[in-house]
Amino acid sequence: MQNYLEFEKPLAEIEGKAAELRAIASQSEDEMNVEKEAGALDKKAQTILVDLYKNLTPWRKCQVARHPDRPHCKDYIENLFTEYTPLQGDRVFGDDTAVMGGLARFDDQPVVVMGQEKGNDTTSRLHHNFGMARPEGYRKAIRLMDMADRFGLPVVTLVDTPGAFPGRGAEERGQSEAIARSTEKCLQIGVPLVSCIIGEGGSGGAVAFATADRLLMLEHSVYSVISPEGCASILWKDAEKMREAAEALRLTAQDLVKLGVADTVIPEPLGGAQRDREQTFVAVKDAIASSLKELSGKKPKQLIKERRQKFLDIGSKTLA
Amino acid sequence: MNWISNYVRPKINSLFSRRETPDNLWTKCDECSTMLFHRELADNLNVCVNCGHHMNITPRERFASLFDGGTFAEFEAKAPIADPLKFRDQKKYPDRLKAAQKKTGEKDAMLLGYGDLGRTKVVMAAQDFGFMGGSMGMAVGNAIIAACEHAVNMKCPLILFSAAGGARMQEGILSLMQMPRTTVALQMLKEKNLPFIVVLTHPTTGGVTASYAMLGDVHIAEPNALIGFAGARVIEQTIREKLPEGFQRAEYLLDHGMLDRVTKRQDMRDELISIVRMLMKLPPAIAADLEPPAKIEDKTKKSEVAKK
C-alpha cells in the first residue's frame, strides 16, 4: 500500500484506477486484456507525476521530505554500508533510540556512521521517538565522534529529524548543553566529516550532526531554523500559513546551495526517494564516496581549519 | 464608551500631552506590581527594591554598571549583508529591523565593549532582549566572532551576557548557522586558554542556549532567569503534563547541574572581578583600589564611548 501526499491526489486516483484494473483482470477467469487501458492510465499518471514534481513549492518539498515511505537512516545504513556494528549509550545516563550509530564499512573502509531514525510504523516510530533526540543521543554522537577522531576514521552522518525532543527530562538533563557540545565536537575532530540530509533537517537538533566538511542534501530534503508551521504560528500568528512560511524561510536544498550552506544536491528519482529506493541509495552512496575522496589525505589540522573557515564564511553569499 | 470618553477625553489629553517630564517616571514591577520610582530603580540596577525581581537592563546600562568607572571602549563587528533572504512575513524584515533600531538606538542585538573590570582588561558582549527579542542572526554571530577575536588579540577574558528568544527566523538557515559560527569563534578563544564566562540573563532560550550560552568555562545566571531549549508551552503540549514550579528557571538549572552559580545583579561585578582575576592568575583585587561603577543615569556623562 502506497502512501500519497495531499497534493498527489490526482496521481493517486489514476494510479489507483490502473492498479484496480489490473487486479480485476488477474482475478477474472476469462482472458481479459486490460493492458491497453491500464497502460494509457500509467502514461497519464506519469505525465501528472512529471508535472507535479517539476516545480515543487517549498511547502510541498517539506511534505515530501517527511513522506512516511521515504527511506530512513536505517535503510541507508543497511544498503550503503557493510558490517554495521551498532554502538550504544552515552556512558552518562542512558541510550537514546532516536539516534543510531556505530562502526561500519563504506566501500570496505572503516567509518563511524550515525543519524536520527524516524521509524516506519507506529511501533518503530514510538521506539525511535519520531527521530527526536534527547540529550543522550547527542552525547552518544559526541562519544562516537571522539572515537572516530582517536582511530582516524571518517564520520558519516545521516540527518533526518523534526528537531530535538521538547520534553521535561530532556531539558532537565541539559538538551541545550548536549546540542552545543555535539556541534562543538563536529568542529573539533581531525577526521573527514560528511553529512547528508536525507529528509528533514530540523533546527538545532540537525546542526549538532550536520556541522560537517561537506553537507549533501537530497533534492527534496529541507534544512531549517524552524518548521514552517512553527514559523507561521509565531510570525503570522496562524499555523495555517505554513506555505508562506516555507517560502520565506528558503529551506530547500537548492536555496541552501546558493547560500553556501549546503555543498551538493543529490538528485532524487521522479516523485521522490520513496518511488525508487535503489536509485536513491546509489545516488547517495556515490555522493558520499566522492566527498570522502575529496577529503582523504588531508591532515587533521587542515581539515579542522578548512571546516571552521567554511562556517565563518557563511553569510557572504546571497540568493541572487 | 460614551461621548465623554470618545470626545472629551481625547481633547483633554491633547491639551496635556506635551509634558516636558518623561512619561515613565514610575515602573511597575512585573512580579510584585510595586510601583518603582525610576531613580530608585536605576540605582538598584533595574532590580525591584521590594521583591528583588531582576528586570530587563540594556547592554549599555549593564556595561556602565560593570566596567570600572562605567567607562568602556565600544567596538563594532563587520556588518552582515542586510536581509539576505528578502524575508517577508506580515511585515518586511528591514522594516522590523528599522523599528527595533529606532526603539533601542542600537544597530542590532549585541553590544561589544572593551575596558577595565577591577583593573583587569576584559571584553564584554551583551545581548539586547529589547532588540527583536535579542534574536541571534548574522549580526549577533559577527559580534561574537569580533568579541572573540578582540579578546584573543588583547589576551584577555570574554564575558558574555546572553538574552534571547532564540535564532532570528527572518534570516532563515543563516541564523541557524550562527550556532556553528559562534562555536568556531569560541574555539579560537579556548585554544589560547582565555576564559569565557557566560552570564545567562532572562530569557535565554532556543538556539542561543544550544550554542555559545552553554559553552562557557563558568556559567552564571541572574536570579529567576528563564533558561532552556524548548518553550514550556511546546513541552506541555508534547508530554501532556503540567511542568513543575520553577521549571527552566535559573535556580532549577542550578539544581540540575547546568549552571555554576546564580548571582544577583548587584553582586555580579565583584564576583566577575574575583573569577576573572583567579582564572588569569592575578593577585586578588583590593576593593579600596577600585573605582566604583557608574550609576545608570550617569552613563552619558561618564562613559566616553570610543568607537574603534
PDB file of N, CA and C in Angstrom, chain A residues 10 44 77 99-100 103 106 108 130 152 178 180 261 267 271 273:
ATOM      1  N   PRO A  10      -4.506  13.770  -7.430  1.00  0.00           N
ATOM      2  CA  PRO A  10      -4.850  13.379  -8.803  1.00  0.00           C
ATOM      3  C   PRO A  10      -4.053  12.159  -9.260  1.00  0.00           C
ATOM      4  N   LYS A  44      -0.723   8.467 -18.339  1.00  0.00           N
ATOM      5  CA  LYS A  44      -1.339   9.681 -17.809  1.00  0.00           C
ATOM      6  C   LYS A  44      -0.746   9.997 -16.425  1.00  0.00           C
ATOM      7  N   ILE A  77      21.792   2.926   6.141  1.00  0.00           N
ATOM      8  CA  ILE A  77      22.893   2.190   6.776  1.00  0.00           C
ATOM      9  C   ILE A  77      22.927   0.753   6.243  1.00  0.00           C
ATOM     10  N   VAL A  99      18.639   8.066  18.052  1.00  0.00           N
ATOM     11  CA  VAL A  99      19.908   8.169  17.332  1.00  0.00           C
ATOM     12  C   VAL A  99      20.520   6.780  17.208  1.00  0.00           C
ATOM     13  N   MET A 100      20.825   6.395  15.969  1.00  0.00           N
ATOM     14  CA  MET A 100      21.529   5.127  15.793  1.00  0.00           C
ATOM     15  C   MET A 100      22.914   5.416  15.231  1.00  0.00           C
ATOM     16  N   LEU A 103      30.060   1.505  14.258  1.00  0.00           N
ATOM     17  CA  LEU A 103      31.115   1.259  13.281  1.00  0.00           C
ATOM     18  C   LEU A 103      30.519   0.570  12.064  1.00  0.00           C
ATOM     19  N   PHE A 106      32.386   1.424   4.682  1.00  0.00           N
ATOM     20  CA  PHE A 106      31.850   2.086   3.498  1.00  0.00           C
ATOM     21  C   PHE A 106      32.861   1.837   2.393  1.00  0.00           C
ATOM     22  N   ASP A 108      34.396  -0.831   1.990  1.00  0.00           N
ATOM     23  CA  ASP A 108      35.450  -1.553   2.738  1.00  0.00           C
ATOM     24  C   ASP A 108      36.246  -0.679   3.693  1.00  0.00           C
ATOM     25  N   PHE A 130      10.184   9.225  16.983  1.00  0.00           N
ATOM     26  CA  PHE A 130       9.969  10.018  15.763  1.00  0.00           C
ATOM     27  C   PHE A 130      11.241  10.754  15.318  1.00  0.00           C
ATOM     28  N   GLY A 152      41.166   7.703  13.769  1.00  0.00           N
ATOM     29  CA  GLY A 152      41.325   8.217  12.404  1.00  0.00           C
ATOM     30  C   GLY A 152      40.291   7.707  11.415  1.00  0.00           C
ATOM     31  N   ALA A 178      23.938  19.578  25.549  1.00  0.00           N
ATOM     32  CA  ALA A 178      24.295  18.424  24.730  1.00  0.00           C
ATOM     33  C   ALA A 178      24.402  18.799  23.258  1.00  0.00           C
ATOM     34  N   ALA A 180      24.958  21.865  22.054  1.00  0.00           N
ATOM     35  CA  ALA A 180      26.107  22.770  21.909  1.00  0.00           C
ATOM     36  C   ALA A 180      27.414  21.984  21.856  1.00  0.00           C
ATOM     37  N   VAL A 261      25.436  27.094   2.303  1.00  0.00           N
ATOM     38  CA  VAL A 261      25.268  26.273   3.499  1.00  0.00           C
ATOM     39  C   VAL A 261      25.422  24.794   3.142  1.00  0.00           C
ATOM     40  N   PRO A 267      20.336  14.323  -6.753  1.00  0.00           N
ATOM     41  CA  PRO A 267      19.046  14.183  -7.438  1.00  0.00           C
ATOM     42  C   PRO A 267      18.266  12.969  -6.914  1.00  0.00           C
ATOM     43  N   GLY A 271       9.357  11.843  -8.476  1.00  0.00           N
ATOM     44  CA  GLY A 271       8.321  11.534  -7.481  1.00  0.00           C
ATOM     45  C   GLY A 271       8.881  11.314  -6.094  1.00  0.00           C
ATOM     46  N   ALA A 273      12.325  10.119  -3.289  1.00  0.00           N
ATOM     47  CA  ALA A 273      13.191   8.978  -2.969  1.00  0.00           C
ATOM     48  C   ALA A 273      12.400   7.689  -2.758  1.00  0.00           C
TER      49      ALA A 273
END
